[in-house]
Tab-separated table of C-alpha atoms in Angstrom:
chain	number	residue	atom	x	y	z
A	1	UNK	CA	42.003	250.715	-47.744
A	2	UNK	CA	44.788	249.280	-49.591
A	3	UNK	CA	48.167	251.205	-49.717
A	4	UNK	CA	48.264	252.091	-53.182
A	5	UNK	CA	50.475	255.070	-52.447
A	6	UNK	CA	53.704	253.020	-52.572
A	7	UNK	CA	52.576	251.185	-55.596
A	8	UNK	CA	52.205	254.315	-57.438
A	9	UNK	CA	55.591	255.558	-56.104
A	10	UNK	CA	54.349	257.776	-53.273
A	11	UNK	CA	56.221	257.684	-50.183
A	12	UNK	CA	53.042	258.862	-47.807
A	13	UNK	CA	54.054	257.744	-44.167
A	14	UNK	CA	52.101	259.864	-42.207
A	15	UNK	CA	48.822	258.538	-44.319
A	16	UNK	CA	49.202	255.240	-42.462
A	17	UNK	CA	50.160	255.750	-38.684
A	18	UNK	CA	48.647	253.498	-36.483
A	19	UNK	CA	47.992	252.693	-32.867
A	20	UNK	CA	50.035	250.021	-30.411
A	21	UNK	CA	48.333	247.360	-29.269
A	22	UNK	CA	50.129	246.711	-25.879
A	23	UNK	CA	48.081	247.762	-22.972
A	24	UNK	CA	44.877	247.892	-25.190
A	25	UNK	CA	41.808	246.123	-24.487
A	26	UNK	CA	40.096	243.693	-26.456
A	27	UNK	CA	37.058	242.723	-26.567
A	28	UNK	CA	36.231	238.960	-27.719
A	29	UNK	CA	32.662	238.571	-29.030
A	30	UNK	CA	31.691	234.852	-29.034
A	31	UNK	CA	34.090	232.712	-27.050
A	32	UNK	CA	33.996	229.361	-28.839
A	33	UNK	CA	36.900	227.799	-30.419
A	34	UNK	CA	38.083	230.699	-32.652
A	35	UNK	CA	37.494	233.133	-30.160
A	36	UNK	CA	39.393	231.679	-27.567
A	37	UNK	CA	42.581	231.245	-30.205
A	38	UNK	CA	41.912	234.868	-30.916
A	39	UNK	CA	42.184	235.638	-27.041
A	40	UNK	CA	45.760	233.438	-26.598
A	41	UNK	CA	47.307	235.454	-29.354
A	42	UNK	CA	45.984	238.642	-28.090
A	43	UNK	CA	47.262	238.116	-24.915
A	44	UNK	CA	50.771	237.033	-26.271
A	45	UNK	CA	51.057	240.887	-27.805
A	46	UNK	CA	50.643	242.343	-24.746
A	47	UNK	CA	46.854	243.184	-24.987
A	48	UNK	CA	44.079	242.921	-21.849
A	49	UNK	CA	41.779	240.489	-23.204
A	50	UNK	CA	37.572	240.254	-21.842
A	51	UNK	CA	35.081	238.524	-23.411
A	52	UNK	CA	31.507	237.876	-23.995
A	53	UNK	CA	29.527	234.521	-24.419
A	54	UNK	CA	26.745	233.614	-22.467
A	55	UNK	CA	27.570	230.197	-22.603
A	56	UNK	CA	31.126	229.573	-22.273
A	57	UNK	CA	32.451	228.426	-18.933
A	58	UNK	CA	33.753	230.786	-16.793
A	59	UNK	CA	36.714	228.637	-15.768
A	60	UNK	CA	37.671	228.094	-19.003
A	61	UNK	CA	38.110	231.316	-20.091
A	62	UNK	CA	40.086	232.277	-16.533
A	63	UNK	CA	42.187	229.216	-17.789
A	64	UNK	CA	43.774	231.508	-20.104
A	65	UNK	CA	43.635	234.722	-18.243
A	66	UNK	CA	40.452	235.930	-19.700
A	67	UNK	CA	37.474	237.729	-18.163
A	68	UNK	CA	34.191	236.903	-18.923
A	69	UNK	CA	31.955	240.114	-18.889
A	70	UNK	CA	28.303	241.300	-20.101
A	71	UNK	CA	27.703	242.530	-23.482
A	72	UNK	CA	27.477	246.140	-22.492
A	73	UNK	CA	30.533	245.860	-20.356
A	74	UNK	CA	32.545	244.610	-23.183
A	75	UNK	CA	31.729	247.228	-25.781
A	76	UNK	CA	32.188	249.748	-23.791
A	77	UNK	CA	35.036	249.466	-22.262
A	78	UNK	CA	37.011	248.215	-25.332
A	79	UNK	CA	39.424	249.725	-27.634
A	80	UNK	CA	39.499	246.775	-30.175
A	81	UNK	CA	36.358	244.676	-30.738
A	82	UNK	CA	36.689	241.362	-32.505
A	83	UNK	CA	33.670	239.179	-33.282
A	84	UNK	CA	33.461	235.598	-33.168
A	85	UNK	CA	29.699	234.878	-32.703
A	86	UNK	CA	26.910	232.592	-34.376
A	87	UNK	CA	23.783	234.270	-36.405
A	88	UNK	CA	21.045	233.734	-34.511
A	89	UNK	CA	17.366	235.297	-34.430
A	90	UNK	CA	18.915	237.205	-30.939
A	91	UNK	CA	22.309	238.400	-32.475
A	92	UNK	CA	21.008	238.951	-35.633
A	93	UNK	CA	22.096	243.144	-36.501
A	94	UNK	CA	22.918	243.206	-32.756
A	95	UNK	CA	25.634	245.828	-33.544
A	96	UNK	CA	23.305	248.907	-34.613
A	97	UNK	CA	23.238	252.222	-33.487
A	98	UNK	CA	22.345	251.710	-30.152
A	99	UNK	CA	25.213	249.428	-29.696
A	100	UNK	CA	27.459	251.845	-31.339
A	101	UNK	CA	26.445	254.386	-29.235
A	102	UNK	CA	27.924	252.703	-26.058
A	103	UNK	CA	31.226	252.075	-27.478
A	104	UNK	CA	34.654	254.066	-26.764
A	105	UNK	CA	35.077	256.827	-29.694
A	106	UNK	CA	37.734	255.659	-31.527
A	107	UNK	CA	37.245	251.888	-31.071
A	108	UNK	CA	38.255	249.459	-34.116
A	109	UNK	CA	36.406	246.822	-35.035
A	110	UNK	CA	36.761	243.687	-36.497
A	111	UNK	CA	33.838	241.131	-37.668
A	112	UNK	CA	35.135	237.721	-39.072
A	113	UNK	CA	32.156	235.870	-37.869
A	114	UNK	CA	29.024	236.782	-39.783
A	115	UNK	CA	27.730	239.829	-41.911
A	116	UNK	CA	24.441	239.715	-40.253
A	117	UNK	CA	25.294	240.491	-36.800
A	118	UNK	CA	26.298	243.941	-37.881
A	119	UNK	CA	24.033	246.550	-39.392
A	120	UNK	CA	25.937	247.724	-41.564
A	121	UNK	CA	24.147	251.198	-42.491
A	122	UNK	CA	24.672	251.857	-38.731
A	123	UNK	CA	28.478	251.019	-38.919
A	124	UNK	CA	28.499	253.355	-41.885
A	125	UNK	CA	26.980	256.221	-39.811
A	126	UNK	CA	29.589	255.095	-36.558
A	127	UNK	CA	32.563	255.510	-39.035
A	128	UNK	CA	31.416	258.538	-40.455
A	129	UNK	CA	30.920	260.214	-36.886
A	130	UNK	CA	33.937	258.626	-35.446
A	131	UNK	CA	32.669	256.308	-33.057
A	132	UNK	CA	34.515	253.476	-34.754
A	133	UNK	CA	37.630	254.496	-36.251
A	134	UNK	CA	38.530	251.650	-38.499
A	135	UNK	CA	36.917	248.095	-39.263
A	136	UNK	CA	38.186	245.293	-40.915
A	137	UNK	CA	35.311	243.280	-42.628
A	138	UNK	CA	35.907	239.931	-43.945
A	139	UNK	CA	32.414	239.178	-44.008
A	140	UNK	CA	28.903	240.757	-45.457
A	141	UNK	CA	25.549	240.547	-45.090
A	142	UNK	CA	25.330	240.351	-48.982
A	143	UNK	CA	28.424	238.375	-50.164
A	144	UNK	CA	29.867	239.466	-52.709
A	145	UNK	CA	28.696	243.036	-51.335
A	146	UNK	CA	27.312	245.544	-54.293
A	147	UNK	CA	30.082	247.157	-56.406
A	148	UNK	CA	28.954	250.946	-55.353
A	149	UNK	CA	28.718	249.740	-51.371
A	150	UNK	CA	29.759	252.781	-49.392
A	151	UNK	CA	31.278	250.582	-46.674
A	152	UNK	CA	33.261	248.778	-48.961
A	153	UNK	CA	34.944	252.052	-50.322
A	154	UNK	CA	34.995	253.896	-46.903
A	155	UNK	CA	38.780	255.376	-46.314
A	156	UNK	CA	38.685	253.688	-42.830
A	157	UNK	CA	37.428	250.263	-43.798
A	158	UNK	CA	39.764	246.956	-44.997
A	159	UNK	CA	37.803	244.594	-46.491
A	160	UNK	CA	38.556	240.772	-47.873
A	161	UNK	CA	36.390	238.800	-49.692
A	162	UNK	CA	35.455	236.417	-46.650
A	163	UNK	CA	38.817	234.097	-46.658
A	164	UNK	CA	37.913	232.652	-43.255
A	165	UNK	CA	41.096	229.995	-42.638
A	166	UNK	CA	41.654	230.181	-46.479
A	167	UNK	CA	45.950	229.436	-45.966
A	168	UNK	CA	48.260	226.958	-47.317
A	169	UNK	CA	48.128	225.067	-43.992
A	170	UNK	CA	44.600	225.181	-43.321
A	171	UNK	CA	43.709	223.905	-46.770
A	172	UNK	CA	46.054	221.040	-46.471
A	173	UNK	CA	45.053	220.481	-42.824
A	174	UNK	CA	41.413	219.978	-44.495
A	175	UNK	CA	42.408	217.407	-46.859
A	176	UNK	CA	44.226	215.522	-44.554
A	177	UNK	CA	41.044	215.450	-41.929
A	178	UNK	CA	38.758	214.432	-44.778
A	179	UNK	CA	41.391	211.606	-46.078
A	180	UNK	CA	41.419	210.636	-42.295
A	181	UNK	CA	37.560	210.217	-41.711
A	182	UNK	CA	37.430	208.264	-44.926
A	183	UNK	CA	39.756	205.936	-44.153
A	184	UNK	CA	38.382	206.085	-40.318
A	185	UNK	CA	34.831	205.280	-42.261
A	186	UNK	CA	36.057	202.248	-44.155
A	187	UNK	CA	37.280	200.814	-41.244
A	188	UNK	CA	34.023	201.142	-39.404
A	189	UNK	CA	34.993	204.266	-37.239
A	190	UNK	CA	32.214	206.712	-36.560
A	191	UNK	CA	32.938	209.694	-38.365
A	192	UNK	CA	32.649	212.989	-36.482
A	193	UNK	CA	31.693	215.096	-39.293
A	194	UNK	CA	29.283	212.882	-41.258
A	195	UNK	CA	25.863	214.057	-41.674
A	196	UNK	CA	24.078	210.672	-42.411
A	197	UNK	CA	25.911	208.242	-40.283
A	198	UNK	CA	23.327	205.987	-38.401
A	199	UNK	CA	24.179	205.977	-35.071
A	200	UNK	CA	21.894	203.247	-33.928
A	201	UNK	CA	20.011	200.286	-35.875
A	202	UNK	CA	17.133	200.859	-38.013
A	203	UNK	CA	14.841	198.937	-35.217
A	204	UNK	CA	15.889	201.161	-32.693
A	205	UNK	CA	15.682	204.420	-34.763
A	206	UNK	CA	12.284	203.528	-35.592
A	207	UNK	CA	11.111	202.644	-31.988
A	208	UNK	CA	12.517	206.095	-30.443
A	209	UNK	CA	11.958	208.372	-33.412
A	210	UNK	CA	8.598	209.939	-31.737
A	211	UNK	CA	11.474	210.526	-29.118
A	212	UNK	CA	13.973	212.338	-31.346
A	213	UNK	CA	12.174	215.772	-31.967
A	214	UNK	CA	11.209	215.709	-28.214
A	215	UNK	CA	14.630	215.840	-27.312
A	216	UNK	CA	15.965	218.235	-29.524
A	217	UNK	CA	13.431	220.678	-28.604
A	218	UNK	CA	13.815	220.351	-24.775
A	219	UNK	CA	17.659	221.064	-25.168
A	220	UNK	CA	16.921	223.795	-27.279
A	221	UNK	CA	14.110	225.319	-24.901
A	222	UNK	CA	16.453	224.882	-21.769
A	223	UNK	CA	19.749	226.955	-23.278
A	224	UNK	CA	17.256	229.597	-23.932
A	225	UNK	CA	16.674	229.636	-20.231
A	226	UNK	CA	20.450	230.462	-19.323
A	227	UNK	CA	20.889	233.744	-18.399
A	228	UNK	CA	23.746	235.736	-20.126
A	229	UNK	CA	27.092	235.379	-18.675
A	230	UNK	CA	26.277	232.248	-16.992
A	231	UNK	CA	28.285	229.442	-18.889
A	232	UNK	CA	27.016	225.866	-19.163
A	233	UNK	CA	29.541	223.311	-17.886
A	234	UNK	CA	27.282	220.159	-17.062
A	235	UNK	CA	23.936	218.987	-19.039
A	236	UNK	CA	22.177	215.970	-17.294
A	237	UNK	CA	19.444	213.775	-19.320
A	238	UNK	CA	17.305	211.831	-17.528
A	239	UNK	CA	15.202	209.267	-18.951
A	240	UNK	CA	12.065	207.907	-17.238
A	241	UNK	CA	11.402	203.962	-18.549
A	242	UNK	CA	10.382	200.909	-17.438
A	243	UNK	CA	12.629	199.234	-19.381
A	244	UNK	CA	15.881	197.584	-18.184
A	245	UNK	CA	18.710	200.279	-18.954
A	246	UNK	CA	20.703	197.569	-20.822
A	247	UNK	CA	17.768	197.394	-23.136
A	248	UNK	CA	17.561	200.890	-23.475
A	249	UNK	CA	19.610	202.516	-26.540
A	250	UNK	CA	19.945	206.331	-25.528
A	251	UNK	CA	22.785	207.346	-28.016
A	252	UNK	CA	20.294	209.540	-30.415
A	253	UNK	CA	18.292	210.803	-27.799
A	254	UNK	CA	21.501	212.292	-25.704
A	255	UNK	CA	22.744	213.406	-29.205
A	256	UNK	CA	19.473	215.400	-30.103
A	257	UNK	CA	19.984	217.046	-26.479
A	258	UNK	CA	23.220	217.781	-27.232
A	259	UNK	CA	22.418	219.180	-30.689
A	260	UNK	CA	19.162	221.587	-29.330
A	261	UNK	CA	22.130	223.046	-26.561
A	262	UNK	CA	25.001	223.565	-28.761
A	263	UNK	CA	23.394	224.352	-32.314
A	264	UNK	CA	21.982	227.997	-31.041
A	265	UNK	CA	24.939	228.921	-29.490
A	266	UNK	CA	27.629	227.451	-32.025
A	267	UNK	CA	28.615	229.241	-35.076
A	268	UNK	CA	29.730	225.478	-36.649
A	269	UNK	CA	27.342	223.409	-38.129
A	270	UNK	CA	25.815	221.031	-35.598
A	271	UNK	CA	24.184	217.773	-36.681
A	272	UNK	CA	23.449	214.762	-34.623
A	273	UNK	CA	26.737	213.044	-35.380
A	274	UNK	CA	29.361	215.910	-34.424
A	275	UNK	CA	27.000	217.631	-31.705
A	276	UNK	CA	28.982	215.756	-28.666
A	277	UNK	CA	32.508	216.905	-30.104
A	278	UNK	CA	31.241	220.404	-30.367
A	279	UNK	CA	29.999	220.194	-26.871
A	280	UNK	CA	33.185	218.841	-25.905
A	281	UNK	CA	34.833	221.768	-27.478
A	282	UNK	CA	32.963	224.308	-25.332
A	283	UNK	CA	33.859	222.290	-22.151
A	284	UNK	CA	30.280	220.786	-21.906
A	285	UNK	CA	29.833	217.732	-19.876
A	286	UNK	CA	26.778	215.815	-20.890
A	287	UNK	CA	25.705	213.330	-18.202
A	288	UNK	CA	22.520	210.711	-18.568
A	289	UNK	CA	20.568	208.932	-15.697
A	290	UNK	CA	17.188	206.570	-16.026
A	291	UNK	CA	14.436	206.577	-13.478
A	292	UNK	CA	13.481	202.986	-13.371
A	293	UNK	CA	9.384	202.936	-13.579
A	294	UNK	CA	6.878	200.134	-12.886
A	295	UNK	CA	5.050	199.255	-15.838
A	296	UNK	CA	5.282	197.248	-19.395
A	297	UNK	CA	8.542	197.798	-21.007
A	298	UNK	CA	7.235	197.934	-24.293
A	299	UNK	CA	6.856	201.876	-24.046
A	300	UNK	CA	10.752	202.795	-24.619
A	301	UNK	CA	10.357	206.141	-22.973
A	302	UNK	CA	7.791	207.669	-20.524
A	303	UNK	CA	9.604	211.416	-20.346
A	304	UNK	CA	12.787	212.628	-20.685
A	305	UNK	CA	14.493	215.912	-18.413
A	306	UNK	CA	16.777	217.860	-19.225
A	307	UNK	CA	18.505	219.704	-16.273
A	308	UNK	CA	21.654	222.096	-16.355
A	309	UNK	CA	23.476	222.649	-13.164
A	310	UNK	CA	25.350	225.497	-12.011
A	311	UNK	CA	23.877	228.153	-14.168
A	312	UNK	CA	21.713	231.244	-13.837
A	313	UNK	CA	18.795	231.734	-15.423
A	314	UNK	CA	16.545	233.873	-16.898
A	315	UNK	CA	13.559	232.816	-16.088
A	316	UNK	CA	12.998	232.024	-12.276
A	317	UNK	CA	10.472	229.882	-12.765
A	318	UNK	CA	12.691	227.222	-14.213
A	319	UNK	CA	14.353	226.545	-11.209
A	320	UNK	CA	14.096	223.318	-9.211
A	321	UNK	CA	14.413	223.033	-5.882
A	322	UNK	CA	18.467	222.141	-6.579
A	323	UNK	CA	18.768	225.422	-8.123
A	324	UNK	CA	19.104	223.885	-11.483
A	325	UNK	CA	17.143	224.669	-14.966
A	326	UNK	CA	14.791	221.390	-15.296
A	327	UNK	CA	12.746	221.111	-18.170
A	328	UNK	CA	10.645	217.773	-19.025
A	329	UNK	CA	8.566	216.167	-21.796
A	330	UNK	CA	7.020	213.580	-23.032
A	331	UNK	CA	5.386	212.373	-26.167
A	332	UNK	CA	1.330	212.645	-27.009
A	333	UNK	CA	-0.107	211.161	-29.817
A	334	UNK	CA	3.008	211.256	-31.662
A	335	UNK	CA	3.823	215.357	-30.673
A	336	UNK	CA	6.610	216.300	-28.156
A	337	UNK	CA	4.749	218.043	-25.010
A	338	UNK	CA	6.637	220.145	-22.295
A	339	UNK	CA	5.335	218.661	-19.190
A	340	UNK	CA	7.570	220.293	-16.444
A	341	UNK	CA	9.051	223.513	-16.124
A	342	UNK	CA	10.963	223.620	-12.644
A	343	UNK	CA	8.679	223.012	-10.138
A	344	UNK	CA	5.628	223.414	-12.304
A	345	UNK	CA	3.446	221.041	-14.207
A	346	UNK	CA	2.089	222.368	-17.310
A	347	UNK	CA	1.330	220.504	-21.003
A	348	UNK	CA	1.598	222.134	-23.916
A	349	UNK	CA	3.244	221.282	-27.663
A	350	UNK	CA	6.531	222.008	-27.999
A	351	UNK	CA	6.153	223.881	-31.092
A	352	UNK	CA	6.548	227.337	-32.354
A	353	UNK	CA	6.712	230.372	-29.850
A	354	UNK	CA	6.439	229.740	-26.354
A	355	UNK	CA	5.509	232.763	-23.642
A	356	UNK	CA	6.391	231.729	-20.125
A	357	UNK	CA	5.092	234.052	-17.553
A	358	UNK	CA	5.590	233.508	-13.473
A	359	UNK	CA	2.843	235.304	-11.518
A	360	UNK	CA	0.642	235.152	-8.423
A	361	UNK	CA	-1.860	232.735	-8.618
A	362	UNK	CA	-4.969	234.847	-8.603
A	363	UNK	CA	-8.154	235.588	-10.506
A	364	UNK	CA	-8.053	237.936	-13.915
A	365	UNK	CA	-4.340	237.608	-14.522
A	366	UNK	CA	-4.642	235.214	-17.195
A	367	UNK	CA	-7.542	237.532	-19.059
A	368	UNK	CA	-5.239	240.251	-18.791
A	369	UNK	CA	-2.329	238.396	-20.238
A	370	UNK	CA	-4.532	237.270	-23.294
A	371	UNK	CA	-6.003	240.657	-23.707
A	372	UNK	CA	-2.554	242.284	-24.148
A	373	UNK	CA	-1.976	239.635	-26.735
A	374	UNK	CA	-5.091	240.092	-28.655
A	375	UNK	CA	-4.903	243.719	-28.532
A	376	UNK	CA	-1.182	243.040	-30.099
A	377	UNK	CA	-2.941	241.137	-32.559
A	378	UNK	CA	-1.081	238.076	-31.455
A	379	UNK	CA	-2.680	234.953	-31.851
A	380	UNK	CA	-2.791	232.027	-28.922
A	381	UNK	CA	-3.032	228.525	-30.346
A	382	UNK	CA	-2.742	226.831	-26.737
A	383	UNK	CA	-2.061	227.609	-23.238
A	384	UNK	CA	-1.879	226.148	-19.602
A	385	UNK	CA	-1.218	226.870	-16.425
A	386	UNK	CA	1.327	225.347	-13.401
A	387	UNK	CA	0.990	226.504	-9.889
A	388	UNK	CA	2.408	225.128	-6.626
A	389	UNK	CA	-1.141	225.805	-4.615
A	390	UNK	CA	-4.208	228.066	-5.066
A	391	UNK	CA	-3.308	231.632	-4.295
A	392	UNK	CA	0.412	230.727	-4.755
A	393	UNK	CA	3.473	230.685	-7.435
A	394	UNK	CA	2.057	229.802	-10.816
A	395	UNK	CA	3.393	229.660	-14.449
A	396	UNK	CA	1.147	230.290	-17.561
A	397	UNK	CA	2.765	228.810	-20.757
A	398	UNK	CA	1.148	230.303	-23.820
A	399	UNK	CA	1.736	229.102	-27.381
A	400	UNK	CA	1.495	232.309	-29.900
A	401	UNK	CA	1.650	232.315	-33.778
A	402	UNK	CA	3.712	235.722	-34.229
A	403	UNK	CA	6.893	236.740	-32.316
A	404	UNK	CA	5.901	239.614	-29.941
A	405	UNK	CA	7.388	242.970	-30.388
A	406	UNK	CA	9.009	244.919	-27.786
A	407	UNK	CA	5.814	247.046	-27.194
A	408	UNK	CA	3.604	243.914	-26.294
A	409	UNK	CA	6.447	242.459	-24.130
A	410	UNK	CA	6.837	245.604	-21.880
A	411	UNK	CA	3.058	245.536	-21.208
A	412	UNK	CA	3.275	241.886	-20.164
A	413	UNK	CA	6.304	242.797	-17.864
A	414	UNK	CA	4.046	245.886	-16.553
A	415	UNK	CA	0.987	243.787	-15.959
A	416	UNK	CA	0.159	243.548	-12.093
A	417	UNK	CA	1.063	240.237	-10.485
A	418	UNK	CA	3.161	239.225	-13.548
A	419	UNK	CA	6.462	238.540	-11.752
A	420	UNK	CA	8.930	237.414	-14.657
A	421	UNK	CA	8.329	236.685	-18.191
A	422	UNK	CA	10.636	235.051	-20.870
A	423	UNK	CA	9.968	234.733	-24.852
A	424	UNK	CA	10.923	231.174	-26.518
A	425	UNK	CA	11.465	230.320	-29.905
A	426	UNK	CA	11.373	226.389	-30.537
């Protein structure tokens, strides 16, 4: 919507009546660096601020007077919804006909995140039926959008061409950061935004290279087990090795675990060099430990374990006796393998799509789940079962070639004796 009337000599004040922000509720969807700054400014305008981010620490939000709530609670109570979430498989078109139907009629939507998080056809319908009173869009699924886009030309939509932080001050700040990074690199310091900066010697890199993929995969798997609304505060990475700790350089492994955790939940570009910096911005603390084994120190790492403390898990089977999410893996024949989920020992390749099911250990369960996958034309490429004891709790770790649809997941969840399941993308 552009105010052409004043430009053309007309003075139609009644056409541009707005709403007051004081006392209105704004939902910040994505509480990273940008989302938290928007929250601070909204508080300054007298707005009630709530936020949704399944990975943001609760105390970090409370420090600026913001309550973290569920996705549905956020969108159903807000007068304004401001999007600052990354585009991931789980957030693609997360704003659709179903979610728009849950919103307060007359809500205002601001998307300055990624175009793909909004189903643009669904938004158009929501605008036409009055669910969304107005929308401000800086990003689109296709950029630039088609010239005949109904969304762009809608009278209740304000459009900008993906400006992001396009201000004179921001551009000057970027130029200064680049100059400072170059100066630091010339002095031998580590550049936080470098994509190819060596963190370890070539010899150490060659020795640890088989474990690099394992470290990232374990981090990526662990973060997918975190329940929505349960912010991650601390990660512990434990290496089992017969090598003296002083002779074991784990910086690159720590970096890859961190990358695996923060990349899926961050809108920023994340690499091994800046992963730790991005984690600190999110209030995430990384701790390392080592279990010293007997044996030959020639093999640098026996296993890597990733622990997420004080979080809720969407898969209770991944919780250790201490209540932490715990996953462990090893390298076998050059391939990363998952060997432990919570208290359950398994042995599956860390690749592709993984389905974890927790059930009572009894005959027929494996066959029933396998039959469902076969009926839905989902090919199983590997499987492992871990159990506490015969007839007690057990889990199945199943690798499948394709992503199961909602119907397949529904059937698995309805299988007798299957107590819970989770689908993971590695």
